[in-house]
mmCIF file of C-alpha atoms in Angstrom:
data_model
loop_
_atom_site.group_PDB
_atom_site.id
_atom_site.type_symbol
_atom_site.label_atom_id
_atom_site.label_comp_id
_atom_site.label_asym_id
_atom_site.label_seq_id
_atom_site.Cartn_x
_atom_site.Cartn_y
_atom_site.Cartn_z
ATOM 1 C CA ASN Y 876 -11.313 -8.433 -19.627
ATOM 2 C CA ARG Y 877 -11.152 -10.891 -22.554
ATOM 3 C CA LYS Y 878 -10.890 -7.994 -25.019
ATOM 4 C CA LYS Y 879 -8.239 -6.331 -22.861
ATOM 5 C CA ALA Y 880 -6.212 -9.552 -22.721
ATOM 6 C CA VAL Y 881 -6.285 -9.820 -26.527
ATOM 7 C CA GLU Y 882 -5.153 -6.177 -26.820
ATOM 8 C CA LEU Y 883 -2.343 -6.739 -24.316
ATOM 9 C CA GLU Y 884 -1.129 -9.819 -26.192
ATOM 10 C CA ALA Y 885 -1.155 -7.833 -29.439
ATOM 11 C CA ALA Y 886 0.731 -4.985 -27.752
ATOM 12 C CA LEU Y 887 3.418 -7.406 -26.540
ATOM 13 C CA ARG Y 888 3.840 -8.834 -30.033
ATOM 14 C CA GLN Y 889 3.979 -5.316 -31.475
ATOM 15 C CA LEU Y 890 6.573 -4.272 -28.894
ATOM 16 C CA GLU Y 891 8.730 -7.305 -29.725
ATOM 17 C CA ALA Y 892 8.441 -6.670 -33.449
ATOM 18 C CA ALA Y 893 9.347 -3.010 -33.055
ATOM 19 C CA LYS Y 894 12.353 -3.979 -30.951
ATOM 20 C CA GLU Y 895 13.585 -6.383 -33.621
ATOM 21 C CA ALA Y 896 13.079 -3.655 -36.227
ATOM 22 C CA GLY Y 897 15.353 -1.341 -34.236
ATOM 23 C CA GLN Y 898 12.607 1.158 -33.391
ATOM 24 C CA LYS Y 899 12.842 3.247 -30.214
ATOM 25 C CA LYS Y 900 9.101 3.819 -29.669
ATOM 26 C CA THR Y 901 5.805 2.228 -30.642
ATOM 27 C CA THR Y 902 2.113 3.060 -30.258
ATOM 28 C CA PHE Y 903 -0.803 0.754 -29.402
ATOM 29 C CA THR Y 904 -4.330 0.961 -27.974
ATOM 30 C CA ILE Y 905 -5.541 -0.839 -24.820
ATOM 31 C CA ALA Y 906 -9.071 -0.450 -23.429
ATOM 32 C CA GLY Y 907 -9.682 2.550 -25.677
ATOM 33 C CA GLU Y 908 -6.540 4.393 -24.512
ATOM 34 C CA ILE Y 909 -3.637 5.144 -26.852
ATOM 35 C CA HIS Y 910 -0.196 4.407 -25.404
ATOM 36 C CA ASN Y 911 3.044 5.750 -26.891
ATOM 37 C CA VAL Y 912 5.866 3.920 -25.120
ATOM 38 C CA LYS Y 913 9.629 3.526 -25.327
ATOM 39 C CA ILE Y 914 10.751 0.049 -26.319
ATOM 40 C CA THR Y 915 12.428 -1.210 -23.157
ATOM 41 C CA ASP Y 916 12.525 -4.411 -21.117
ATOM 42 C CA GLU Y 917 10.710 -2.522 -18.354
ATOM 43 C CA ALA Y 918 7.826 -1.658 -20.712
ATOM 44 C CA LYS Y 919 7.602 -5.302 -21.764
ATOM 45 C CA GLU Y 920 7.560 -6.441 -18.114
ATOM 46 C CA ARG Y 921 4.756 -3.966 -17.283
ATOM 47 C CA LEU Y 922 2.637 -5.229 -20.199
ATOM 48 C CA GLN Y 923 3.299 -8.860 -19.254
ATOM 49 C CA LYS Y 924 2.362 -8.213 -15.611
ATOM 50 C CA GLU Y 925 -0.872 -6.479 -16.647
ATOM 51 C CA LEU Y 926 -1.665 -9.371 -19.014
ATOM 52 C CA ASP Y 927 -1.025 -11.923 -16.232
ATOM 53 C CA ASN Y 928 -3.337 -10.007 -13.850
ATOM 54 C CA THR Y 929 -6.029 -9.759 -16.526
ATOM 55 C CA ASN Y 930 -5.821 -13.469 -17.334
ATOM 56 C CA GLN Y 931 -6.012 -14.235 -13.626
ATOM 57 C CA SER Y 932 -9.191 -12.149 -13.322
ATOM 58 C CA ILE Y 933 -10.661 -13.986 -16.327
ATOM 59 C CA ASP Y 934 -9.839 -17.379 -14.778
ATOM 60 C CA VAL Y 935 -11.409 -16.348 -11.463
ATOM 61 C CA ALA Y 936 -14.572 -15.181 -13.247
ATOM 62 C CA ILE Y 937 -14.797 -18.375 -15.329
ATOM 63 C CA ASN Y 938 -14.311 -20.614 -12.293
ATOM 64 C CA ALA Y 939 -16.836 -18.597 -10.306
ATOM 65 C CA LYS Y 940 -19.426 -18.876 -13.089
ATOM 66 C CA GLN Y 941 -18.867 -22.612 -13.478
ATOM 67 C CA GLY Y 942 -19.219 -23.086 -9.731
ATOM 68 C CA PHE Y 943 -22.334 -20.922 -9.682
ATOM 69 C CA ASP Y 944 -23.929 -22.807 -12.604
ATOM 70 C CA GLU Y 945 -23.250 -26.158 -10.963
ATOM 71 C CA ALA Y 946 -24.541 -25.014 -7.589
ATOM 72 C CA LYS Y 947 -27.601 -23.431 -9.215
ATOM 73 C CA SER Y 948 -28.413 -26.648 -11.053
ATOM 74 C CA GLN Y 949 -28.261 -28.632 -7.812
ATOM 75 C CA SER Y 950 -30.125 -25.984 -5.830
ATOM 76 C CA ASP Y 951 -32.904 -25.778 -8.444
ATOM 77 C CA ILE Y 952 -33.618 -29.478 -7.911
ATOM 78 C CA TYR Y 953 -33.422 -29.078 -4.141
ATOM 79 C CA TYR Y 954 -35.680 -26.028 -4.021
ATOM 80 C CA ALA Y 955 -38.224 -27.646 -6.333
ATOM 81 C CA GLU Y 956 -38.462 -30.626 -3.975
ATOM 82 C CA GLU Y 957 -38.579 -28.447 -0.864
ATOM 83 C CA LYS Y 958 -41.224 -26.234 -2.419
ATOM 84 C CA GLN Y 959 -43.499 -29.202 -2.897
ATOM 85 C CA LYS Y 960 -42.873 -30.381 0.659
ATOM 86 C CA ALA Y 961 -43.709 -26.938 2.022
ATOM 87 C CA LEU Y 962 -46.963 -26.746 0.090
ATOM 88 C CA LYS Y 963 -48.027 -30.222 1.187
ATOM 89 C CA SER Y 964 -46.969 -30.292 4.827
ATOM 90 C CA ALA Y 965 -47.516 -26.725 6.020
ATOM 91 C CA LYS Y 966 -50.282 -26.462 8.588
ATOM 92 C CA ASP Y 967 -50.809 -22.811 8.008
ATOM 93 C CA GLU Y 968 -51.330 -21.244 4.562
ATOM 94 C CA THR Y 969 -49.374 -18.105 5.519
ATOM 95 C CA LEU Y 970 -46.472 -20.204 6.780
ATOM 96 C CA ALA Y 971 -46.503 -22.299 3.632
ATOM 97 C CA ALA Y 972 -46.510 -19.207 1.422
ATOM 98 C CA ALA Y 973 -43.570 -17.751 3.368
ATOM 99 C CA GLU Y 974 -41.590 -20.973 2.999
ATOM 100 C CA VAL Y 975 -42.278 -21.002 -0.752
ATOM 101 C CA ARG Y 976 -41.133 -17.389 -1.144
ATOM 102 C CA LEU Y 977 -37.924 -18.215 0.725
ATOM 103 C CA LEU Y 978 -37.235 -21.171 -1.559
ATOM 104 C CA GLU Y 979 -37.907 -19.108 -4.666
ATOM 105 C CA ALA Y 980 -35.747 -16.154 -3.617
ATOM 106 C CA ARG Y 981 -32.259 -15.851 -5.108
ATOM 107 C CA LYS Y 982 -29.673 -16.955 -2.558
ATOM 108 C CA GLY Y 983 -27.864 -14.045 -0.964
ATOM 109 C CA SER Y 984 -30.348 -11.453 -2.237
ATOM 110 C CA GLU Y 985 -32.327 -8.897 -0.273
ATOM 111 C CA GLN Y 986 -35.441 -10.805 -1.321
ATOM 112 C CA GLU Y 987 -34.101 -13.891 0.448
ATOM 113 C CA LEU Y 988 -33.470 -11.875 3.619
ATOM 114 C CA ALA Y 989 -36.986 -10.425 3.487
ATOM 115 C CA ALA Y 990 -38.409 -13.932 2.967
ATOM 116 C CA LYS Y 991 -36.465 -15.283 5.964
ATOM 117 C CA ILE Y 992 -37.762 -12.485 8.193
ATOM 118 C CA GLU Y 993 -41.301 -13.057 6.906
ATOM 119 C CA LEU Y 994 -41.017 -16.788 7.663
ATOM 120 C CA ILE Y 995 -39.715 -16.146 11.183
ATOM 121 C CA ALA Y 996 -42.597 -13.740 11.819
ATOM 122 C CA ALA Y 997 -45.140 -16.248 10.433
ATOM 123 C CA LYS Y 998 -43.797 -19.011 12.688
ATOM 124 C CA ARG Y 999 -43.918 -16.680 15.672
ATOM 125 C CA ARG Y 1000 -47.557 -15.814 14.982
ATOM 126 C CA MET Y 1001 -48.456 -19.481 14.575
ATOM 127 C CA GLU Y 1002 -46.771 -20.422 17.869
ATOM 128 C CA LEU Y 1003 -48.397 -17.520 19.718
ATOM 129 C CA ASP Y 1004 -51.848 -18.684 18.552
ATOM 130 C CA ASN Y 1005 -51.629 -21.432 21.166
ATOM 131 C CA GLU Y 1006 -53.943 -20.219 23.932
ATOM 132 C CA GLN Y 1007 -52.404 -22.578 26.494
ATOM 133 C CA LEU Y 1008 -49.058 -20.751 26.532
ATOM 134 C CA THR Y 1009 -47.921 -19.073 29.743
ATOM 135 C CA ALA Y 1010 -46.653 -15.504 29.805
ATOM 136 C CA ASN Y 1011 -43.076 -16.694 30.130
ATOM 137 C CA GLN Y 1012 -43.480 -19.050 27.185
ATOM 138 C CA ARG Y 1013 -44.923 -16.260 25.034
ATOM 139 C CA ARG Y 1014 -42.068 -13.975 26.049
ATOM 140 C CA ALA Y 1015 -39.534 -16.697 25.115
ATOM 141 C CA ILE Y 1016 -41.147 -17.171 21.679
ATOM 142 C CA VAL Y 1017 -40.974 -13.445 20.975
ATOM 143 C CA LEU Y 1018 -37.366 -13.169 22.147
ATOM 144 C CA ASN Y 1019 -36.272 -16.201 20.108
ATOM 145 C CA ALA Y 1020 -37.951 -14.812 17.000
ATOM 146 C CA ASP Y 1021 -36.348 -11.392 17.509
ATOM 147 C CA LYS Y 1022 -32.947 -13.061 17.916
ATOM 148 C CA ALA Y 1023 -33.483 -15.123 14.755
ATOM 149 C CA ILE Y 1024 -34.287 -11.949 12.797
ATOM 150 C CA VAL Y 1025 -31.165 -10.206 14.125
ATOM 151 C CA GLU Y 1026 -29.065 -13.258 13.163
ATOM 152 C CA ALA Y 1027 -30.562 -13.332 9.666
ATOM 153 C CA LYS Y 1028 -29.724 -9.658 9.141
ATOM 154 C CA ALA Y 1029 -26.203 -10.131 10.565
ATOM 155 C CA ASN Y 1030 -25.528 -13.109 8.279
ATOM 156 C CA PHE Y 1031 -26.767 -11.142 5.272
ATOM 157 C CA ASN Y 1032 -24.519 -8.198 6.139
ATOM 158 C CA LEU Y 1033 -21.567 -10.543 6.699
ATOM 159 C CA MET Y 1034 -22.088 -12.138 3.292
ATOM 160 C CA GLN Y 1035 -22.099 -8.701 1.642
ATOM 161 C CA LEU Y 1036 -18.933 -7.755 3.532
ATOM 162 C CA ASN Y 1037 -17.213 -10.921 2.292
ATOM 163 C CA GLU Y 1038 -18.123 -10.035 -1.290
ATOM 164 C CA GLU Y 1039 -16.722 -6.525 -0.826
ATOM 165 C CA LYS Y 1040 -13.580 -8.004 0.741
ATOM 166 C CA ALA Y 1041 -12.980 -10.268 -2.247
ATOM 167 C CA ALA Y 1042 -13.429 -7.346 -4.649
ATOM 168 C CA ILE Y 1043 -10.938 -5.164 -2.740
ATOM 169 C CA GLN Y 1044 -8.379 -7.977 -2.560
ATOM 170 C CA SER Y 1045 -8.639 -8.323 -6.333
ATOM 171 C CA ARG Y 1046 -8.053 -4.572 -6.793
ATOM 172 C CA LEU Y 1047 -5.046 -4.716 -4.475
ATOM 173 C CA ASN Y 1048 -3.268 -6.977 -6.959
ATOM 174 C CA ALA Y 1049 -3.358 -4.182 -9.548
ATOM 175 C CA VAL Y 1050 -1.959 -1.275 -7.488
ATOM 176 C CA LYS Y 1051 1.658 -0.379 -6.836
ATOM 177 C CA ASP Y 1052 3.238 -1.597 -3.589
ATOM 178 C CA GLY Y 1053 3.679 1.209 -1.071
ATOM 179 C CA SER Y 1054 1.425 3.618 -2.972
ATOM 180 C CA ALA Y 1055 -1.343 5.802 -1.556
ATOM 181 C CA ASP Y 1056 -3.855 3.698 -3.524
ATOM 182 C CA GLU Y 1057 -2.608 0.553 -1.787
ATOM 183 C CA LEU Y 1058 -2.951 2.225 1.628
ATOM 184 C CA LYS Y 1059 -6.507 3.347 0.805
ATOM 185 C CA LEU Y 1060 -7.559 -0.174 -0.245
ATOM 186 C CA LYS Y 1061 -5.905 -1.775 2.781
ATOM 187 C CA LYS Y 1062 -7.778 0.594 5.098
ATOM 188 C CA GLU Y 1063 -11.043 -0.252 3.323
ATOM 189 C CA LEU Y 1064 -10.205 -3.937 3.856
ATOM 190 C CA LEU Y 1065 -9.492 -3.212 7.517
ATOM 191 C CA THR Y 1066 -12.915 -1.561 7.901
ATOM 192 C CA ILE Y 1067 -14.601 -4.628 6.394
ATOM 193 C CA GLU Y 1068 -12.710 -6.961 8.730
ATOM 194 C CA ARG Y 1069 -13.761 -4.798 11.688
ATOM 195 C CA ASP Y 1070 -17.420 -4.803 10.623
ATOM 196 C CA SER Y 1071 -17.268 -8.581 10.110
ATOM 197 C CA GLU Y 1072 -16.170 -9.025 13.721
ATOM 198 C CA LEU Y 1073 -18.836 -6.625 14.945
ATOM 199 C CA ALA Y 1074 -21.487 -8.672 13.102
ATOM 200 C CA ASN Y 1075 -21.353 -11.252 15.931
ATOM 201 C CA ILE Y 1076 -24.667 -10.658 17.726
ATOM 202 C CA ASP Y 1077 -23.390 -12.247 20.954
ATOM 203 C CA LEU Y 1078 -20.846 -9.477 21.545
ATOM 204 C CA SER Y 1079 -21.331 -7.158 24.503
ATOM 205 C CA GLU Y 1080 -20.994 -3.388 24.071
ATOM 206 C CA LYS Y 1081 -17.681 -3.529 25.923
ATOM 207 C CA GLN Y 1082 -16.380 -6.167 23.508
ATOM 208 C CA LYS Y 1083 -17.535 -4.077 20.553
ATOM 209 C CA ASP Y 1084 -15.728 -1.023 21.923
ATOM 210 C CA GLU Y 1085 -12.562 -3.095 22.338
ATOM 211 C CA ILE Y 1086 -12.810 -4.283 18.712
ATOM 212 C CA ARG Y 1087 -13.321 -0.721 17.448
ATOM 213 C CA SER Y 1088 -10.386 0.497 19.530
ATOM 214 C CA ARG Y 1089 -8.107 -2.273 18.240
ATOM 215 C CA TYR Y 1090 -8.914 -1.580 14.600
ATOM 216 C CA ARG Y 1091 -8.605 2.174 15.157
ATOM 217 C CA LYS Y 1092 -5.067 1.658 16.494
ATOM 218 C CA THR Y 1093 -4.238 -0.566 13.537
ATOM 219 C CA ALA Y 1094 -5.450 2.105 11.085
ATOM 220 C CA ILE Y 1095 -3.335 4.742 12.841
ATOM 221 C CA GLN Y 1096 -0.309 2.435 12.677
ATOM 222 C CA MET Y 1097 -0.907 1.893 8.949
ATOM 223 C CA ASP Y 1098 -0.837 5.668 8.399
ATOM 224 C CA THR Y 1099 2.310 5.962 10.517
ATOM 225 C CA ASP Y 1100 4.081 3.165 8.636
ATOM 226 C CA PHE Y 1101 3.091 4.708 5.298
ATOM 227 C CA ASN Y 1102 4.363 8.165 6.283
ATOM 228 C CA ASN Y 1103 7.572 6.664 7.708
ATOM 229 C CA ALA Y 1104 8.170 4.827 4.438
ATOM 230 C CA LEU Y 1105 7.634 8.044 2.477
ATOM 231 C CA SER Y 1106 10.046 9.907 4.747
ATOM 232 C CA LYS Y 1107 12.653 7.141 4.500
ATOM 233 C CA ASN Y 1108 12.385 7.025 0.703
ATOM 234 C CA ALA Y 1109 12.736 10.811 0.548
ATOM 235 C CA LEU Y 1110 15.898 10.730 2.689
ATOM 236 C CA GLU Y 1111 17.386 7.891 0.629
ATOM 237 C CA THR Y 1112 16.663 9.840 -2.562
ATOM 238 C CA GLU Y 1113 18.295 12.982 -1.138
ATOM 239 C CA ILE Y 1114 21.371 10.998 -0.096
ATOM 240 C CA SER Y 1115 21.652 9.478 -3.559
ATOM 241 C CA ASN Y 1116 21.331 12.921 -5.180
ATOM 242 C CA ILE Y 1117 24.016 14.431 -2.924
ATOM 243 C CA GLU Y 1118 26.404 11.559 -3.647
ATOM 244 C CA SER Y 1119 25.843 12.086 -7.378
ATOM 245 C CA GLN Y 1120 26.527 15.833 -7.035
ATOM 246 C CA LEU Y 1121 29.742 15.157 -5.116
ATOM 247 C CA LEU Y 1122 31.087 13.232 -8.100
ATOM 248 C CA MET Y 1123 30.764 16.360 -10.232
ATOM 249 C CA VAL Y 1124 32.100 19.133 -7.969
ATOM 250 C CA GLU Y 1125 35.736 20.205 -7.742
ATOM 251 C CA ASP Y 1126 37.737 18.926 -4.776
ATOM 252 C CA GLY Y 1127 38.392 21.448 -2.032
ATOM 253 C CA THR Y 1128 35.624 23.866 -3.039
ATOM 254 C CA ASP Y 1129 33.040 25.426 -0.752
ATOM 255 C CA GLU Y 1130 30.366 23.533 -2.712
ATOM 256 C CA GLU Y 1131 32.042 20.200 -1.948
ATOM 257 C CA TYR Y 1132 32.208 21.095 1.762
ATOM 258 C CA ARG Y 1133 28.533 22.138 1.824
ATOM 259 C CA LEU Y 1134 27.448 18.896 0.126
ATOM 260 C CA LYS Y 1135 29.498 16.751 2.510
ATOM 261 C CA VAL Y 1136 27.980 18.508 5.534
ATOM 262 C CA ASP Y 1137 24.496 17.976 4.086
ATOM 263 C CA LEU Y 1138 25.293 14.295 3.425
ATOM 264 C CA ILE Y 1139 26.369 13.776 7.052
ATOM 265 C CA GLU Y 1140 23.083 15.291 8.276
ATOM 266 C CA LYS Y 1141 20.891 13.244 5.899
ATOM 267 C CA LYS Y 1142 22.610 9.993 6.849
ATOM 268 C CA ARG Y 1143 22.256 10.897 10.542
ATOM 269 C CA ALA Y 1144 18.516 11.547 10.078
ATOM 270 C CA LEU Y 1145 18.028 8.257 8.199
ATOM 271 C CA GLU Y 1146 19.869 6.216 10.839
ATOM 272 C CA ALA Y 1147 18.008 7.940 13.693
ATOM 273 C CA LYS Y 1148 14.655 7.299 11.984
ATOM 274 C CA ALA Y 1149 15.465 3.597 11.675
ATOM 275 C CA ILE Y 1150 16.205 3.414 15.415
ATOM 276 C CA ASP Y 1151 13.055 5.389 16.270
ATOM 277 C CA GLU Y 1152 10.905 2.940 14.309
ATOM 278 C CA SER Y 1153 12.563 -0.307 15.414
ATOM 279 C CA VAL Y 1154 13.440 0.170 19.109
ATOM 280 C CA ASP Y 1155 10.522 0.114 21.557
ATOM 281 C CA ASN Y 1156 12.419 0.765 24.788
ATOM 282 C CA GLU Y 1157 12.448 4.565 25.117
ATOM 283 C CA GLU Y 1158 15.603 4.704 27.253
ATOM 284 C CA LEU Y 1159 17.536 2.500 24.845
ATOM 285 C CA LYS Y 1160 16.120 4.423 21.889
ATOM 286 C CA MET Y 1161 17.304 7.780 23.271
ATOM 287 C CA ALA Y 1162 20.746 6.330 24.025
ATOM 288 C CA ARG Y 1163 21.130 5.000 20.475
ATOM 289 C CA ILE Y 1164 19.937 8.238 18.882
ATOM 290 C CA THR Y 1165 22.234 10.288 21.132
ATOM 291 C CA GLU Y 1166 25.128 8.094 19.994
ATOM 292 C CA ILE Y 1167 24.175 8.627 16.333
ATOM 293 C CA ASN Y 1168 23.919 12.399 16.814
ATOM 294 C CA ALA Y 1169 27.276 12.549 18.600
ATOM 295 C CA ARG Y 1170 28.927 10.546 15.848
ATOM 296 C CA ALA Y 1171 27.506 12.906 13.218
ATOM 297 C CA VAL Y 1172 28.735 15.980 15.146
ATOM 298 C CA LYS Y 1173 32.210 14.464 15.379
ATOM 299 C CA GLU Y 1174 32.216 13.590 11.684
ATOM 300 C CA ALA Y 1175 31.170 17.146 10.778
ATOM 301 C CA ALA Y 1176 33.868 18.608 13.048
ATOM 302 C CA ASN Y 1177 36.535 16.388 11.470
ATOM 303 C CA LEU Y 1178 35.349 17.420 8.032
ATOM 304 C CA LYS Y 1179 35.595 21.081 8.989
ATOM 305 C CA TYR Y 1180 39.081 20.602 10.401
ATOM 306 C CA ASP Y 1181 40.312 18.711 7.343
ATOM 307 C CA THR Y 1182 38.812 21.365 5.077
ATOM 308 C CA GLU Y 1183 40.466 24.200 7.008
ATOM 309 C CA VAL Y 1184 43.828 22.396 7.041
ATOM 310 C CA ALA Y 1185 43.609 21.871 3.297
ATOM 311 C CA ALA Y 1186 42.708 25.540 2.827
ATOM 312 C CA ASN Y 1187 45.636 26.640 5.019
ATOM 313 C CA ASP Y 1188 47.977 24.340 3.092
ATOM 314 C CA LYS Y 1189 46.842 26.016 -0.107
ATOM 315 C CA ILE Y 1190 47.491 29.477 1.370
ATOM 316 C CA THR Y 1191 50.951 28.432 2.589
ATOM 317 C CA ALA Y 1192 51.737 26.891 -0.774
ATOM 318 C CA LYS Y 1193 50.581 30.077 -2.501
ATOM 319 C CA LEU Y 1194 52.743 32.245 -0.241
ATOM 320 C CA GLU Y 1195 55.754 30.026 -0.870
ATOM 321 C CA ALA Y 1196 55.104 30.097 -4.617
ATOM 322 C CA ASP Y 1197 54.816 33.895 -4.572
ATOM 323 C CA ALA Y 1198 58.042 34.188 -2.580
ATOM 324 C CA ALA Y 1199 59.825 31.906 -5.001
ATOM 325 C CA ASP Y 1200 58.450 33.882 -7.878
ATOM 326 C CA ARG Y 1201 59.646 37.149 -6.363
ATOM 327 C CA TYR Y 1202 63.079 35.628 -5.705
ATOM 328 C CA ALA Y 1203 63.325 34.330 -9.237
ATOM 329 C CA ASN Y 1204 62.251 37.655 -10.664
ATOM 330 C CA GLY Y 1205 64.885 39.411 -8.505
ATOM 331 C CA VAL Y 1206 67.688 37.116 -9.640
ATOM 332 C CA LEU Y 1207 66.686 37.464 -13.270
ATOM 333 C CA SER Y 1208 66.486 41.222 -12.917
ATOM 334 C CA GLU Y 1209 70.031 41.434 -11.519
ATOM 335 C CA THR Y 1210 71.278 39.071 -14.204
ATOM 336 C CA PHE Y 1211 69.780 41.159 -16.990
ATOM 337 C CA LYS Y 1212 71.273 44.304 -15.467
ATOM 338 C CA HIS Y 1213 74.686 42.630 -15.484
ATOM 339 C CA VAL Y 1214 74.257 41.477 -19.067
ATOM 340 C CA ARG Y 1215 73.205 44.951 -20.255
ATOM 341 C CA LYS Y 1216 76.208 46.531 -18.415
ATOM 342 C CA ASN Y 1217 78.673 44.129 -19.994
ATOM 343 C CA ASN Y 1218 77.172 44.678 -23.440
ATOM 344 C CA SER Y 1219 77.449 48.447 -23.091
ATOM 345 C CA ASN Y 1220 81.206 48.141 -22.520
ATOM 346 C CA LEU Y 1221 81.691 46.322 -25.824
#
């Protein structure tokens, strides 16, 4: 990340220099990849955003390492003291050895989890060695130990899930809003949040089913929202394209009429989609959509009428022009006949 940040800074300077030199393109290398880019403000903004994200990742890593080093220094002292206490005060050699292994294990590691389970099992054996225990007391010791092991495993899994969650949240900062990559990462994050809730060992099976059902509905809604956004963007793009085409076609042509009809339909579909997504009451939703459809039908009918009237006006105008032309030609013809007759008498 440090090397990438240096390369990004150099690329920004190079882009600025090329811009001042009047160049249209420039080439630079970032993370081993060669980039040939146009010199635009948008290119500069993309580089700056990537540099900011990279620097942020570097800061997070530095802070995390400093915090880890400080915590490790304090924990080393603590574990050294606890290790000595365990060796001196343990009544059972096996128990003492298990406590030492737990203290020596790296925090959050699988070795630490194994050491915790070993310690719980050692304590259970030591307590069960008491011959004066009743059957109920023995059963309680076993159940408590089993529960402690389940809790240790759940806490370990939860810690791993939190680490995965932090990593995914960091990756989310680098993807484009509304993209398929963003959806994929958000669904991965949703799965982690679901598993974190399910890690609670006190949940009943019914409660677990309710959690799974809730997250399943949320995932389905995320897919629906994503697809709706894609559909909306596609309609908006089509509308924009049609409006651009209308600026270039000749007035009164069949092509203009076809484009206007298509524009009415696309706008109707976009408005109806917005109502479908925002109105929950089905009766009200159908009423609003029916109103939109009726308005579009009326608009299309008016367009057709206006187009036909304009076409008829053109035909009438053409007929009148032809009639005038024929009249003019007739008058001229008679005039020329008269002129030729008079000239022949001279």
